[in-house]
Coordinates of C-alpha atoms in Angstrom, one line a residue:
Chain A
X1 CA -50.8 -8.1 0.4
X2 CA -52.5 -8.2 -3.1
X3 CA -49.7 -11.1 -5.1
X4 CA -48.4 -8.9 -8.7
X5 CA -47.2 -11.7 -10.9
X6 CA -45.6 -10.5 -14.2
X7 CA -44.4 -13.1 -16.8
X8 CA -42.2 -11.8 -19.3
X9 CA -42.0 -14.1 -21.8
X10 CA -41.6 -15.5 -25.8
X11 CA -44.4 -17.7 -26.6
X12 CA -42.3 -20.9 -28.7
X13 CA -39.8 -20.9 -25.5
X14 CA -40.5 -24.5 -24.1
X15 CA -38.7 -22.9 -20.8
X16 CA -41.7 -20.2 -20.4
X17 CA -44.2 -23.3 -20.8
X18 CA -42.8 -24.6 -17.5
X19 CA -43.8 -21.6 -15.4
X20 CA -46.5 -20.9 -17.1
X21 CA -47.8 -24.5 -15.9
X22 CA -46.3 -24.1 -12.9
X23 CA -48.5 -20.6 -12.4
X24 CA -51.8 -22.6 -13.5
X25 CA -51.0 -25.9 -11.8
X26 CA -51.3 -23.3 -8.3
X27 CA -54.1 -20.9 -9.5
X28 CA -51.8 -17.7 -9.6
X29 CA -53.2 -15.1 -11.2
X30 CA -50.7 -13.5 -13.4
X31 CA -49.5 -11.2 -16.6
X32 CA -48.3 -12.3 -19.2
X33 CA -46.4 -10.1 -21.5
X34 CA -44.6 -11.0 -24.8
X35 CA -41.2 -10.5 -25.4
X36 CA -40.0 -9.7 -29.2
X37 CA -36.5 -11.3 -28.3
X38 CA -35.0 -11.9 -31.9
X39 CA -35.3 -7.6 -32.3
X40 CA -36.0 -5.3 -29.5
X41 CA -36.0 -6.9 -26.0
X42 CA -38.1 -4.4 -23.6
X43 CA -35.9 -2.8 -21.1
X44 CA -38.2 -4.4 -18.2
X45 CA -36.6 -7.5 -19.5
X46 CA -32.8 -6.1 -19.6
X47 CA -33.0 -4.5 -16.1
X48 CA -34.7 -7.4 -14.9
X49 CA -32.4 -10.1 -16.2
X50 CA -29.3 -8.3 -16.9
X51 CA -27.1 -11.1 -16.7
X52 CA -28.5 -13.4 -18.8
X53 CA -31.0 -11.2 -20.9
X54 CA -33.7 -14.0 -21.1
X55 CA -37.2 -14.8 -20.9
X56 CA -38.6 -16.2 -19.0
X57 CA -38.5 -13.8 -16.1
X58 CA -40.9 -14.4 -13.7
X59 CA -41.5 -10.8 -11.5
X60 CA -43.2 -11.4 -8.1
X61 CA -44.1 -7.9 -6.6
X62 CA -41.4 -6.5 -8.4
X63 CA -38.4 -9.0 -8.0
X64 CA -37.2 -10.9 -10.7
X65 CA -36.6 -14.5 -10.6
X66 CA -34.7 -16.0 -13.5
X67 CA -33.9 -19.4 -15.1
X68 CA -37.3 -21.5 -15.7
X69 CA -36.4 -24.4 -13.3
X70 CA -35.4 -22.1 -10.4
X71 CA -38.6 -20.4 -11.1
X72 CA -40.7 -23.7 -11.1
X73 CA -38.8 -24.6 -7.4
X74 CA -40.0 -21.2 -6.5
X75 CA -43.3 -20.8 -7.3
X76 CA -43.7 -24.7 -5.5
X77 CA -42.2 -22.9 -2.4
X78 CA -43.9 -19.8 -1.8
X79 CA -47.5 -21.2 -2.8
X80 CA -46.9 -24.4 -1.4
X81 CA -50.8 -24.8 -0.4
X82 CA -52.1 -26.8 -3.4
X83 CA -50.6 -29.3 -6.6
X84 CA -47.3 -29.9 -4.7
X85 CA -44.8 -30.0 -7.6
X86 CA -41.5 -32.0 -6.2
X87 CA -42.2 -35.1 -3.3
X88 CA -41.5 -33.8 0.1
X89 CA -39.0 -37.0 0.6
X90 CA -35.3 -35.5 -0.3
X91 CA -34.1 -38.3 -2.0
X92 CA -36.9 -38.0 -4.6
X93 CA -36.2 -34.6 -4.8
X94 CA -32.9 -34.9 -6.0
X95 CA -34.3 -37.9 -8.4
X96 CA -36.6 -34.8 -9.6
X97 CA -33.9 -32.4 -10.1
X98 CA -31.5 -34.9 -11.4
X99 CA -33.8 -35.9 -14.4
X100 CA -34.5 -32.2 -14.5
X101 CA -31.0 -30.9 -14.8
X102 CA -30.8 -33.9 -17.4
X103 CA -33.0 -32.5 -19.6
X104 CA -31.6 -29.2 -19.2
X105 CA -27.8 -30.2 -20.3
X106 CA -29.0 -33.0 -22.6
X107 CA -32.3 -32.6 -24.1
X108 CA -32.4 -29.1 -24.5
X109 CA -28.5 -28.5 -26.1
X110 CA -28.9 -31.1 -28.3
X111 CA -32.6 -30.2 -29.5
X112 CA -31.0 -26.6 -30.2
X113 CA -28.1 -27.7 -32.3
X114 CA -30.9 -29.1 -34.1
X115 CA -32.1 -26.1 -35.6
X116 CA -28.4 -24.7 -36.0
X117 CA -26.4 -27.7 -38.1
X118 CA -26.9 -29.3 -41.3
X119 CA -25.6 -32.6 -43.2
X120 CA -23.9 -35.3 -41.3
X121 CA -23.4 -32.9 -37.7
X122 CA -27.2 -32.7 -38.1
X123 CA -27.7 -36.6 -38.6
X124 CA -25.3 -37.5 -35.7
X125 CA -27.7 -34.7 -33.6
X126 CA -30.9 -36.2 -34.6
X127 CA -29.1 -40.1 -33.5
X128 CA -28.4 -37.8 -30.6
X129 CA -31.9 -36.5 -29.7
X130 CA -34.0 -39.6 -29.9
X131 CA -31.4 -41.7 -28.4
X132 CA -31.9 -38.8 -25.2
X133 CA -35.7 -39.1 -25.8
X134 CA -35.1 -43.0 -25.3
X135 CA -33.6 -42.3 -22.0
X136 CA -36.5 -40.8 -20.2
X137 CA -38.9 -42.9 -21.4
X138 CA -36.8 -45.2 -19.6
X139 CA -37.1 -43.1 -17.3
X140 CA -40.9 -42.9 -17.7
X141 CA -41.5 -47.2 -17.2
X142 CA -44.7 -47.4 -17.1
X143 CA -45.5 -44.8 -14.7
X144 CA -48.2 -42.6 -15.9
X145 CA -46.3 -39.6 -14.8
X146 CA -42.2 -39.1 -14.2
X147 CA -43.0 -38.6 -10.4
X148 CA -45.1 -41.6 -10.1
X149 CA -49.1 -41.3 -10.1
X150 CA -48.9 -37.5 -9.9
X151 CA -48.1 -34.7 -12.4
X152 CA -45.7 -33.3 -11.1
X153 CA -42.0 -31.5 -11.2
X154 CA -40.5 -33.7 -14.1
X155 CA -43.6 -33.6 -16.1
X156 CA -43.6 -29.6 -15.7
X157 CA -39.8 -29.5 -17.1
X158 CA -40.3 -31.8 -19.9
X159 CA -43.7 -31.3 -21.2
X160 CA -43.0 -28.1 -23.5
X161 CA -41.1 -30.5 -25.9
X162 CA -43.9 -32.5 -26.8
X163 CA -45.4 -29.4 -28.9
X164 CA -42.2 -29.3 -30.6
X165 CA -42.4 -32.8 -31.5
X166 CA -43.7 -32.2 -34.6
X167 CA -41.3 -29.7 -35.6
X168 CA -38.4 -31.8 -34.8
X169 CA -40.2 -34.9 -36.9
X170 CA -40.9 -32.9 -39.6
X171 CA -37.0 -31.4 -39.7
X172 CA -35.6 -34.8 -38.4
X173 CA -37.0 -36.5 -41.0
X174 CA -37.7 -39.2 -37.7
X175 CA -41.0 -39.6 -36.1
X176 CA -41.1 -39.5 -32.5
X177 CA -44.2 -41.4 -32.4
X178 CA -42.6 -44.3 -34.0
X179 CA -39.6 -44.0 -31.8
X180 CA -41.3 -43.1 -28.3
X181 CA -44.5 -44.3 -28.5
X182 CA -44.7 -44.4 -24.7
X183 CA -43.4 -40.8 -24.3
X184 CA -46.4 -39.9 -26.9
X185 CA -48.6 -41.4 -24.7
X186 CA -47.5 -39.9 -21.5
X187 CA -47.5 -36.1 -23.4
X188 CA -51.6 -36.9 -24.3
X189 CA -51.8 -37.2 -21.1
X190 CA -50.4 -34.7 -19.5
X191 CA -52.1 -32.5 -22.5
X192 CA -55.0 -33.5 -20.5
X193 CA -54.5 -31.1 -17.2
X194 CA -55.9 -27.4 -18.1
X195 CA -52.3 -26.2 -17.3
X196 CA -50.5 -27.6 -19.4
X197 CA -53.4 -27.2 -22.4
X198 CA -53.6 -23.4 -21.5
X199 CA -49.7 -22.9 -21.6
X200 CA -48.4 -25.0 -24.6
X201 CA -49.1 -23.4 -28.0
X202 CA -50.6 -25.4 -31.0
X203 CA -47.6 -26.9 -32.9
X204 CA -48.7 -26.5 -36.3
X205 CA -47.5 -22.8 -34.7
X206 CA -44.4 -24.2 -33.6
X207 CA -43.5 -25.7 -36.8
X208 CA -44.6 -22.2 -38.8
X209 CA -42.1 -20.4 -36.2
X210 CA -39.1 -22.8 -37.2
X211 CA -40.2 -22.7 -40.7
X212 CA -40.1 -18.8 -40.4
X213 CA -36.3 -19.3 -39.1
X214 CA -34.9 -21.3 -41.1
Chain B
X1 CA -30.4 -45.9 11.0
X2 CA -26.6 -46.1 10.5
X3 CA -25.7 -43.7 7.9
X4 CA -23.1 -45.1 5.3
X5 CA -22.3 -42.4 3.4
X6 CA -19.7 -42.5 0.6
X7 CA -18.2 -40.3 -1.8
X8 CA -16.6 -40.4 -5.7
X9 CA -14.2 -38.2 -6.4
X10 CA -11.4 -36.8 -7.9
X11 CA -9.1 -34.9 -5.8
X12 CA -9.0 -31.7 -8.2
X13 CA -12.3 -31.3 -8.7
X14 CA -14.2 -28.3 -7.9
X15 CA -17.4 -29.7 -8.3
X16 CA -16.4 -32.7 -6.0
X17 CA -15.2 -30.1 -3.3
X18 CA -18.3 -28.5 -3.1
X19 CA -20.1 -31.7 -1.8
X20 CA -17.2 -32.4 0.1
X21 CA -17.6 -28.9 2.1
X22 CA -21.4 -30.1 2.6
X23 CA -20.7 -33.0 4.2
X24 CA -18.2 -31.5 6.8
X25 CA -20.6 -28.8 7.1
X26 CA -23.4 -31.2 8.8
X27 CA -20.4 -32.6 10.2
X28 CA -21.2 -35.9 8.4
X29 CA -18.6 -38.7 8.5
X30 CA -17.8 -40.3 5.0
X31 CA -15.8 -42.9 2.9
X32 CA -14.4 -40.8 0.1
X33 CA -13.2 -43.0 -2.6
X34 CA -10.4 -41.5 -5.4
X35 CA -11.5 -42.1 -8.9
X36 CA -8.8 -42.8 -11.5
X37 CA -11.2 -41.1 -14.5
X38 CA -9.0 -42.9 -17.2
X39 CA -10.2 -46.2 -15.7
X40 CA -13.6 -45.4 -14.0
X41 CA -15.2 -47.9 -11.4
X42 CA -17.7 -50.3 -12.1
X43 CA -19.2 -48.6 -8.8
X44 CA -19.4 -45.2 -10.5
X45 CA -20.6 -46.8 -14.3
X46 CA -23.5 -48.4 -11.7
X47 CA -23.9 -45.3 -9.6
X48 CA -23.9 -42.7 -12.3
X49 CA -25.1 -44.3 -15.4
X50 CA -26.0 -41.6 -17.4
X51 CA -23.3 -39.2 -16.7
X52 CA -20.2 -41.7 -15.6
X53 CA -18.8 -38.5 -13.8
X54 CA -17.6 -37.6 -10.6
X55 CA -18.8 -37.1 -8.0
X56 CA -20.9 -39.3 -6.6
X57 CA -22.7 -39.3 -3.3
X58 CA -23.7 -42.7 -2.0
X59 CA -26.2 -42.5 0.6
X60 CA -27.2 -45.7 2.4
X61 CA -26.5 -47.7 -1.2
X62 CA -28.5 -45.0 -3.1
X63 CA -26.6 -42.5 -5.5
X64 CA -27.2 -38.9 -5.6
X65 CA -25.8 -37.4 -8.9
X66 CA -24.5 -34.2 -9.9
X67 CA -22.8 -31.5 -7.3
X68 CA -25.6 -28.9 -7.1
X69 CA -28.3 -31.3 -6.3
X70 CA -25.6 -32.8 -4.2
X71 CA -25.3 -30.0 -2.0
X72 CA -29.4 -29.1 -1.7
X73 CA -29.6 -33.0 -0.9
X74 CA -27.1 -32.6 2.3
X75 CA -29.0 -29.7 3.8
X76 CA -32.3 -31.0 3.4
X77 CA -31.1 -34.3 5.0
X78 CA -28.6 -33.6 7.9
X79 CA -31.0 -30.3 8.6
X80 CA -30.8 -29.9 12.3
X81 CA -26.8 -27.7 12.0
X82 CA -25.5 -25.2 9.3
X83 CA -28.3 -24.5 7.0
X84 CA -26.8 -24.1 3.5
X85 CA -29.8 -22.8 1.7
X86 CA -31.4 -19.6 3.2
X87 CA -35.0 -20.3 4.4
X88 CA -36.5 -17.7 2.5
X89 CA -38.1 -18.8 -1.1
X90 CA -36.9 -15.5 -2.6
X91 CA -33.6 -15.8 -1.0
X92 CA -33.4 -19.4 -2.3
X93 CA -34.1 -18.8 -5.7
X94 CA -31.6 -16.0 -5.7
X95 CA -28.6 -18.7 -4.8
X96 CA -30.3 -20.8 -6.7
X97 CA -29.7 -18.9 -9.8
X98 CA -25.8 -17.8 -8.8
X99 CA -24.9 -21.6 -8.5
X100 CA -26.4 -22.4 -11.7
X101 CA -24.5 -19.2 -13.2
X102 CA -21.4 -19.9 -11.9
X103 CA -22.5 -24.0 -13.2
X104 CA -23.4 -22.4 -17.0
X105 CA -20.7 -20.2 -17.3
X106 CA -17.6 -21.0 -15.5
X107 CA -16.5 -24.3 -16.1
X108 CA -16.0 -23.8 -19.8
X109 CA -14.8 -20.4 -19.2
X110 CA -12.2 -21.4 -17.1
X111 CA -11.1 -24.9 -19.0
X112 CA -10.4 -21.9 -22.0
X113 CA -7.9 -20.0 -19.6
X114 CA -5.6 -23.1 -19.6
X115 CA -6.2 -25.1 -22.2
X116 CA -5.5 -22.5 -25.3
X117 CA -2.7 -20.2 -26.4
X118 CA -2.4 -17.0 -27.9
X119 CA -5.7 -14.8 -29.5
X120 CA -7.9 -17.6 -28.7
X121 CA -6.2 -17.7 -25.1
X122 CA -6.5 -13.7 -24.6
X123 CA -10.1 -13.6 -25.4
X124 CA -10.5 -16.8 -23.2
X125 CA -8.9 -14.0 -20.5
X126 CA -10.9 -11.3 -20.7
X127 CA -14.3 -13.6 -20.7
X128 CA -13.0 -15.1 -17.8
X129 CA -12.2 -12.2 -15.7
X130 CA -15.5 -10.8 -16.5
X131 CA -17.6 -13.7 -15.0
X132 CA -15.1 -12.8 -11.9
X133 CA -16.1 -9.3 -11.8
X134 CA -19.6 -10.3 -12.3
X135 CA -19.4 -12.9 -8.8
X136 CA -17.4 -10.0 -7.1
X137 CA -19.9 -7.2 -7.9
X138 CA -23.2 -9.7 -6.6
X139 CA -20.5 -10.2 -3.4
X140 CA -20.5 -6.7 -3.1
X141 CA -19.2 -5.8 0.7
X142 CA -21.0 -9.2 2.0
X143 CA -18.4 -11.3 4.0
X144 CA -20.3 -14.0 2.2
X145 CA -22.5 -14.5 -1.1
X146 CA -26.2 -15.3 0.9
X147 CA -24.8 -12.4 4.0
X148 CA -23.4 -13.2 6.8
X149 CA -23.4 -16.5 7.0
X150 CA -21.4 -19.0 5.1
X151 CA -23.8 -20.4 2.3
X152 CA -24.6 -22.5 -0.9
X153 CA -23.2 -19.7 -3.1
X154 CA -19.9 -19.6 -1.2
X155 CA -19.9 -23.7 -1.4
X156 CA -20.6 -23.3 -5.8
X157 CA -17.4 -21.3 -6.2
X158 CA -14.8 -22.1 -3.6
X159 CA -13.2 -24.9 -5.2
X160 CA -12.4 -22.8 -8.2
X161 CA -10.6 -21.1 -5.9
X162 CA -7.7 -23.8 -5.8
X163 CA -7.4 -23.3 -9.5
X164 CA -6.8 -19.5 -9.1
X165 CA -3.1 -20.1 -9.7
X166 CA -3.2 -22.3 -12.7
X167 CA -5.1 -19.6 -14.4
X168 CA -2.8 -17.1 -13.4
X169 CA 0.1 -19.1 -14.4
X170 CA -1.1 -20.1 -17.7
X171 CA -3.0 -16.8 -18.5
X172 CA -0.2 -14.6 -17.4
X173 CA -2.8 -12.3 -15.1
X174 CA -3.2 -11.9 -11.7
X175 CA -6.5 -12.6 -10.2
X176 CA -5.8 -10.3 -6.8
X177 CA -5.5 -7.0 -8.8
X178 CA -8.1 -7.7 -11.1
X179 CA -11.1 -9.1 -8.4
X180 CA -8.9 -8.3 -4.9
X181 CA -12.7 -8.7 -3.1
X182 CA -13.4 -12.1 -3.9
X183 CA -9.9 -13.1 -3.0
X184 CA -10.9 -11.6 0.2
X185 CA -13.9 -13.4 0.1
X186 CA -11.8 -17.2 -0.8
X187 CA -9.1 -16.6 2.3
X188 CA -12.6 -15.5 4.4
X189 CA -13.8 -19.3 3.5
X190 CA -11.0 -20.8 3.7
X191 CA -10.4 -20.3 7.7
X192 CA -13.6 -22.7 8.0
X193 CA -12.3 -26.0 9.4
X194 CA -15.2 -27.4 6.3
X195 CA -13.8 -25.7 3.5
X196 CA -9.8 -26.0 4.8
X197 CA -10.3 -30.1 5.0
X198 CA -11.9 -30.2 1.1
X199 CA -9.6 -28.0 -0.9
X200 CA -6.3 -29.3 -1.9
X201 CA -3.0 -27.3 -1.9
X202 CA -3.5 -24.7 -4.9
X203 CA 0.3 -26.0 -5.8
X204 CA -0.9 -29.3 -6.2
X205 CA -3.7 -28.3 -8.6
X206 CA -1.3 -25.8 -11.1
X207 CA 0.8 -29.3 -11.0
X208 CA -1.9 -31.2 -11.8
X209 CA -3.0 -27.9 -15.0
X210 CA 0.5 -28.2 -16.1
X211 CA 0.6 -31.6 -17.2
X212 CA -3.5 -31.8 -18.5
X213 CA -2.7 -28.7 -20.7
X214 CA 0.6 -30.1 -22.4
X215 CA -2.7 -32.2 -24.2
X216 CA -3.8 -29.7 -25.4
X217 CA -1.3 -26.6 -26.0
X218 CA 1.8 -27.5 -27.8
X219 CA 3.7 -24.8 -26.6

């Protein structure tokens, strides 16, 4: 049956950047269609995701899947024949989702509240978000991926920050670089894999975008 | 390989039921340890270092954090009885995505419903009732979330189930006229040996409201 993979999505959206990897990491051919989400969200974006009304949406032969980690899971599951994303042992899995799910409620709350505060909420967020940062480089050790030797699940989750890194510096007034030198170093490489090069933008964009909202 | 498996809790919890409901499920035996929260354990702070919360599944010495992952862990383990998560990628994703609604939006929905008084309290109500109406509607005329079988959805919301009557009490609304279905749907879950064993008494947990909201209400 020929596969019809449509991506709606917002090109800044570090959540898109994971299944956009996740699509090139297993060769799937797909659409990609942007979203104008701060004015006039297309009605193939409402009816697909009408509870949540957000990219990305991932539609495979019609059928929406929503929420960017339950779409990376998904697209590991039904093309499961190359670039295995999460280990097949389950207590590794649930180290993958937990540091996964950890970004998600963590990372990704705090790194929005710092486009949304100002003055002394702001400084305590920035403590906030390198202090999170800190965490999974932890995390990281000195493994050259999250997973261990391979790219993998993680890596997918996490990797869309680091082409906001320099829009959070520049706002922060931090460097991350300075801070997380290791988690640089892991983000150059995983810059490396045609995936993730295709599917994260430049982030001298990324830093226009934020100065365009603010 | 003996399986030692243990479990930190906290008997209201409706996160900590849901993993609770997965173990008996597989039919798993367990240690379940009560955690005092105002004087957490030094097993928990070593267990669940990150999140200090509750609860915590200890599998042969190695913690598994966080009720969701929790739950997926326990099926993919214990595989051979019960399946939890259906076997079909689409299917899974589709559960996937109700347990993570129901994780997004109805914790801090609910806490609102009991922990805040008049116009902020009434707005809390009508948000509240419709993420309910949401979960019934996606029930639809199902016996269960996933079908016909008892399934990871059903184990997400459940426990919220014993809470039913501290919202009620403290929202002044009734739950059965607004979303009669999925009170269907509880009492439906409830007659499995599983889920009967994990919740506590419903009385027990409007007790347990009562006293947590006099810290924040000052009626």
């Amino acid at each position: 049956m020929a596969e019809e993979v449509v991506l709606l999505n917002f090109w800044p959206s570090i959540f898109g950047m994971r299944t956009m990897i996740a699509l090139e990491e297993k060769g799937v051919k797909y659409e990609y269609r942007e979203e104008d989400v701060i004015n006039n969200k297309s009605l193939m974006l409402l009816e697909m995701n009408p509870i949540h009304k957000k990219i990305p949406v991932l539609i495979h032969n019609g059928k929406p899947v929503c929420e960017s980690i339950i779409q990376v899971q998904y697209i590991d599951e039904v093309w499961s024949d190359k670039n295995p994303f999460l280990p097949t042992d389950p207590y590794q899995r649930a180290q993958a989702l937990f540091w996964a799910d950890f970004i998600e409620k963590k990372l990704c709350v705090c790194g929005r509240r710092a486009w949304t505060t100002k003055g002394e909420e702001l400084e305590a967020t920035n403590k906030e978000f390198l202090e999170l940062l800190k965490i999974l480089q932890s995390e990281l050790g000195d493994k050259p991926y999250f997973g261990g030797a391979k790219f993998g699940f993680v890596d997918i989750i996490m990797i869309g920050f680091y082409c906001w890194f320099p829009a959070y510096d520049k706002f922060g007034n931090f460097s991350i670089e300075s801070e997380c030198c290791k988690l640089m170093a892991w983000g150059k490489r995983c810059m490396e894999r045609e995936s993730v090069a295709k599917s994260l933008p430049d982030p001298e964009k990324v830093v226009g975008y934020v100065l365009q909202l603010k | 390989m003996a399986n030692e498996v243990i479990l930190l809790d906290f008997w209201p919890s409706m996160f900590g039921m849901r993993t609770r409901i997965a173990l008996r499920e597989k039919g798993v035996e367990f240690e379940y340890r009560e955690e005092d929260l105002r004087n957490k354990s030094p097993l928990l702070l070593q267990m669940n270092p990150i999140h200090k919360k509750i609860p915590v599944l200890i599998h042969n010495g190695k913690p598994v954090c966080e009720s969701s992952i929790q739950v997926q862990y326990i099926d993919e383990v214990w595989s051979h009885k019960n399946p939890i998560l259906p076997s079909d990628p689409y299917q899974r994703a589709q559960a996937r995505f109700w347990v993570d609604f129901i994780d997004k939006k109805m914790y801090d929905a609910q806490r609102k419903v009991w922990a805040t008084k008049g116009e902020e309290q009434e707005a809390s109500k009508k948000e509240f009732i419709e993420l309910l109406k949401t979960l019934e509607s996606e029930l639809g005329d199902k016996p269960y979330f996933g079908g016909d079988d008892f399934g990871y959805v059903d184990i997400g919301l459940i426990g919220f189930y014993t809470w039913f009557g501290a919202y009620e009490k403290f929202g002044n609304f009734s739950i059965e006229s607004e979303c009669p279905k999925l009170i269907g749907w509880a009492k439906r879950c409830l007659q499995r040996e599983s889920v009967a064993k994990s919740l506590p008494e419903s009385e027990k947990v409007t007790e347990f409201v009562s006293e947590l909201r006099k810290k924040f209400v000052v009626e």
